[in-house]
PDB file of C-alpha atoms in Angstrom:
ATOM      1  CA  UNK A 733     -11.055 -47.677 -39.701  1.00  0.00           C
ATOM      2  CA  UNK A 734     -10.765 -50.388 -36.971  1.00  0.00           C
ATOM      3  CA  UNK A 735     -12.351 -51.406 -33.714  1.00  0.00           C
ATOM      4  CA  UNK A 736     -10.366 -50.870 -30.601  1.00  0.00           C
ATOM      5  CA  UNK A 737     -10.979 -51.547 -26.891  1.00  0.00           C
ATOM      6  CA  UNK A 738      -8.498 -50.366 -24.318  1.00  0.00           C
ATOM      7  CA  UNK A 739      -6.354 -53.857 -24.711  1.00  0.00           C
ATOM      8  CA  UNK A 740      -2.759 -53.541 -23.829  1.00  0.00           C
ATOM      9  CA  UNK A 741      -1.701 -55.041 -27.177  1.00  0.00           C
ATOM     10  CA  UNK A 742      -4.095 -52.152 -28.958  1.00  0.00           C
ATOM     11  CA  UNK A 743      -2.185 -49.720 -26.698  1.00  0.00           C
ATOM     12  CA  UNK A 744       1.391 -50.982 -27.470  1.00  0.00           C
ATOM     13  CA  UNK A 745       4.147 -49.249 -29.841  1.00  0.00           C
ATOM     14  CA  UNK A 746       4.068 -51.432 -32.331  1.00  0.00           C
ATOM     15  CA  UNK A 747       0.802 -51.249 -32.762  1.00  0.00           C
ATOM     16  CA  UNK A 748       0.203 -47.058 -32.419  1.00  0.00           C
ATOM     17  CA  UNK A 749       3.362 -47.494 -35.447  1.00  0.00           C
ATOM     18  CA  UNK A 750       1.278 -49.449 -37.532  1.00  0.00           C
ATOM     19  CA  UNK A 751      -1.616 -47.565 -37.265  1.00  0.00           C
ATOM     20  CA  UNK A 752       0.055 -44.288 -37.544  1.00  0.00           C
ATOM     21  CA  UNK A 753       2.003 -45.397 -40.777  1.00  0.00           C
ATOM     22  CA  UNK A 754      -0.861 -46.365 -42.851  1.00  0.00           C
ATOM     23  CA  UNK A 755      -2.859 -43.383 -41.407  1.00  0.00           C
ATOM     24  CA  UNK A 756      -5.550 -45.399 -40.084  1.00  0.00           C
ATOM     25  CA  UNK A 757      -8.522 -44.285 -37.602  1.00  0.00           C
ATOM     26  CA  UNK A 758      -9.320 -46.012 -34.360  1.00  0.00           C
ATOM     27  CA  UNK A 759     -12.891 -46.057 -32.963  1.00  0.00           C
ATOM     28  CA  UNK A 760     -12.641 -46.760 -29.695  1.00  0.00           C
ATOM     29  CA  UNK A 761     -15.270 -48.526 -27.569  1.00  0.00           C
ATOM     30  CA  UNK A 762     -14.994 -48.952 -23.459  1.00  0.00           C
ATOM     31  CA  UNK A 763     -12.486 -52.272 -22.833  1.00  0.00           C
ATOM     32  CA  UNK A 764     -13.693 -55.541 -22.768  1.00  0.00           C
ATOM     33  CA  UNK A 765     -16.678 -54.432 -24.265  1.00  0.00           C
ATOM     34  CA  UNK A 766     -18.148 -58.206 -25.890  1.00  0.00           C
ATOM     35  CA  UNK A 767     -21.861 -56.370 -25.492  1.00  0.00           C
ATOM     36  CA  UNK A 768     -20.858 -54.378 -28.432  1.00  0.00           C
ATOM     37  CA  UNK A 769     -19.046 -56.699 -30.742  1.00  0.00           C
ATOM     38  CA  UNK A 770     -20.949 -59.215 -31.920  1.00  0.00           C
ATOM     39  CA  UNK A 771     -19.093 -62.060 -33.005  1.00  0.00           C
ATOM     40  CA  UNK A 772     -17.729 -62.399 -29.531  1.00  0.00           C
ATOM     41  CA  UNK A 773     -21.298 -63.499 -28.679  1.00  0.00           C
ATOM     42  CA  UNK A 774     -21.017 -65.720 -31.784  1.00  0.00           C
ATOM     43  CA  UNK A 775     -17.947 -67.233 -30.093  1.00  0.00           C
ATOM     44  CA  UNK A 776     -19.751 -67.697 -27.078  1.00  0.00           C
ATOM     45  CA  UNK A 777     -22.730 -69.239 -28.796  1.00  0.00           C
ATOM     46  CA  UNK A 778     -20.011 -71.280 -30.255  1.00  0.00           C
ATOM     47  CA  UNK A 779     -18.366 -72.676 -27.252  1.00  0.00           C
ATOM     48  CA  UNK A 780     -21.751 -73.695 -25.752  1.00  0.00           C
ATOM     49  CA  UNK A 781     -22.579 -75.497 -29.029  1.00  0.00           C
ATOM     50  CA  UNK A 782     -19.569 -77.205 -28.652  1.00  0.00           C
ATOM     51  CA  UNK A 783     -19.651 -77.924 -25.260  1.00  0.00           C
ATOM     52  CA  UNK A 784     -23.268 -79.460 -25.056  1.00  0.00           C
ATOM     53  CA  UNK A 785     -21.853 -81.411 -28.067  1.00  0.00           C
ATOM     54  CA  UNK A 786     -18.505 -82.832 -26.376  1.00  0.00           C
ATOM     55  CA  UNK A 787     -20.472 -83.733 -23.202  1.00  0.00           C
ATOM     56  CA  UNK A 788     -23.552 -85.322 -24.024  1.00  0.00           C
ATOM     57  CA  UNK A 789     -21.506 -88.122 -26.132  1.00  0.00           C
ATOM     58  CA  UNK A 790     -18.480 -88.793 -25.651  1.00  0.00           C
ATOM     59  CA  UNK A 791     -17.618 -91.049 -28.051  1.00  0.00           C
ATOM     60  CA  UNK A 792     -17.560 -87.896 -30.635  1.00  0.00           C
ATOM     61  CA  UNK A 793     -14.910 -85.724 -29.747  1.00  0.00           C
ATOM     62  CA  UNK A 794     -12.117 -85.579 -32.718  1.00  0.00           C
ATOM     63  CA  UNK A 795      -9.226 -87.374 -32.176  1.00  0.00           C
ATOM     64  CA  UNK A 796      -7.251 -84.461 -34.672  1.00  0.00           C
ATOM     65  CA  UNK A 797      -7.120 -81.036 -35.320  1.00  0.00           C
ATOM     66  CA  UNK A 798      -8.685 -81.581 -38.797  1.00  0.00           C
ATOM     67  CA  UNK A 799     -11.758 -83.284 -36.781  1.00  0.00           C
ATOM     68  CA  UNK A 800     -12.090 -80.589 -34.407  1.00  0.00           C
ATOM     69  CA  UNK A 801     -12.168 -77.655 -37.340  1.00  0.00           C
ATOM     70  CA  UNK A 802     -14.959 -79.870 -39.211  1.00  0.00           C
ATOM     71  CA  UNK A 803     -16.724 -80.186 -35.992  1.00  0.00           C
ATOM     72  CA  UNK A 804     -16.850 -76.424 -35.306  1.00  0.00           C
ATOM     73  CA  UNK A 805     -17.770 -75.675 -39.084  1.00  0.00           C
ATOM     74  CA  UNK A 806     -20.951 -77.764 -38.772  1.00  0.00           C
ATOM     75  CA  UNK A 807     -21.738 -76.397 -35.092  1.00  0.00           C
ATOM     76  CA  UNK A 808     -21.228 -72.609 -36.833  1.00  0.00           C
ATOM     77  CA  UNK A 809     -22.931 -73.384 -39.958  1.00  0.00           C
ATOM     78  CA  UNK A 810     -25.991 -74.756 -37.495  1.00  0.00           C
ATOM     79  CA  UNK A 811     -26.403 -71.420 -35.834  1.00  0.00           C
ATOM     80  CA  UNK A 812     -29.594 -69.777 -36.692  1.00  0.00           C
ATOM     81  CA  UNK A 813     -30.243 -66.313 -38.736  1.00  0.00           C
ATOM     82  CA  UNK A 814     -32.282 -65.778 -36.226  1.00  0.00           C
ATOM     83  CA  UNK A 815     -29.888 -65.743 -33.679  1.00  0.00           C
ATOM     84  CA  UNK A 816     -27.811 -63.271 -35.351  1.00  0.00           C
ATOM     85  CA  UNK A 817     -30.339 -61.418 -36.140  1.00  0.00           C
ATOM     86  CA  UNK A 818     -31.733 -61.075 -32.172  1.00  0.00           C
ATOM     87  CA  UNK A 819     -27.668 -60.303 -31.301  1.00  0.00           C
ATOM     88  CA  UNK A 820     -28.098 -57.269 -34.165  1.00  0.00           C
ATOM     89  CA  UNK A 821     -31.215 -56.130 -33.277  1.00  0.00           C
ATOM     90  CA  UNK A 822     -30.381 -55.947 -29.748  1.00  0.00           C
ATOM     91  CA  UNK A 823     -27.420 -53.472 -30.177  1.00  0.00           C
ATOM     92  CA  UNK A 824     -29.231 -49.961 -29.274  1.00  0.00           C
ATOM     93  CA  UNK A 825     -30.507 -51.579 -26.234  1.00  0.00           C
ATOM     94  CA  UNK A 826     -26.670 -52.473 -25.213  1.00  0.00           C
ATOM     95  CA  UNK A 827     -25.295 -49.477 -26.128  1.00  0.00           C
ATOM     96  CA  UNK A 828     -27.983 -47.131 -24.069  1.00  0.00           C
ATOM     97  CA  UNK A 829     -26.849 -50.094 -20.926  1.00  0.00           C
ATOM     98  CA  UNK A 830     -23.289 -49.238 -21.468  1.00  0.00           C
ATOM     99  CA  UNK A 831     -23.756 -45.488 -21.655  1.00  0.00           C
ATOM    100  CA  UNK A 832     -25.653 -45.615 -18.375  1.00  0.00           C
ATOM    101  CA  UNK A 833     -22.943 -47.047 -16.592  1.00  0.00           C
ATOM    102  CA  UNK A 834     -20.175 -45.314 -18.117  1.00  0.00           C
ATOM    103  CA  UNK A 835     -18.657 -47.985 -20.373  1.00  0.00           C
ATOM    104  CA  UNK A 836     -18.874 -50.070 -17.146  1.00  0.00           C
ATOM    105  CA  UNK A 837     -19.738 -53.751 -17.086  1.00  0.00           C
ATOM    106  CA  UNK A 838     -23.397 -54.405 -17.559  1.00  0.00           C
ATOM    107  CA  UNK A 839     -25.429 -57.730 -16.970  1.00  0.00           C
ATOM    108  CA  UNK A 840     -25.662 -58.382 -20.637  1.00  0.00           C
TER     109      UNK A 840
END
């Protein structure tokens, strides 16, 4: 089973072949849906890790790819259980916000 939104590349041939093939089922949730999918709120908690990071000293941004990747392990490795466990716990209440507005946007 896999994830889908409403994504033009989860909509395209190649993709509705591969999935087909290998007989595999799609759950789909309302596009663009991050308030259901929780490591793109881990992303996001990312970027502003990383962001607060680069700006406040400049002196530390990498100067290579290999710097930037050892960078973002130590900002991801610094976010909290706690954090996650907040972003799991607070699924139900995103789901009922989504279902009230149709698999609209919500303010989440």
């Amino acid at each position: 089973r896999i994830l889908e939104d409403r994504a033009k590349y989860h909509l395209a041939g190649l993709n509705k072949a591969i999935t087909s093939t290998f007989n595999i089922q799609k759950l789909p949730i309302p596009a663009n849906s991050r308030h259901l999918n929780h490591i793109e709120n881990v992303w996001h908690i990312l970027k502003i890790r990383l962001h607060k990071r680069f700006t406040q000293n400049r002196w530390e941004r990498p100067a290579s790819d290999g710097e930037l990747w050892k960078v973002m392990e130590k900002e991801w490795d610094a976010i909290d259980q706690q954090t996650l466990d907040k972003l799991v716990d607070s699924l139900p209440c995103r789901v009922e916000a989504i279902i009230a507005v149709n698999g609209n946007h919500t303010k989440w």
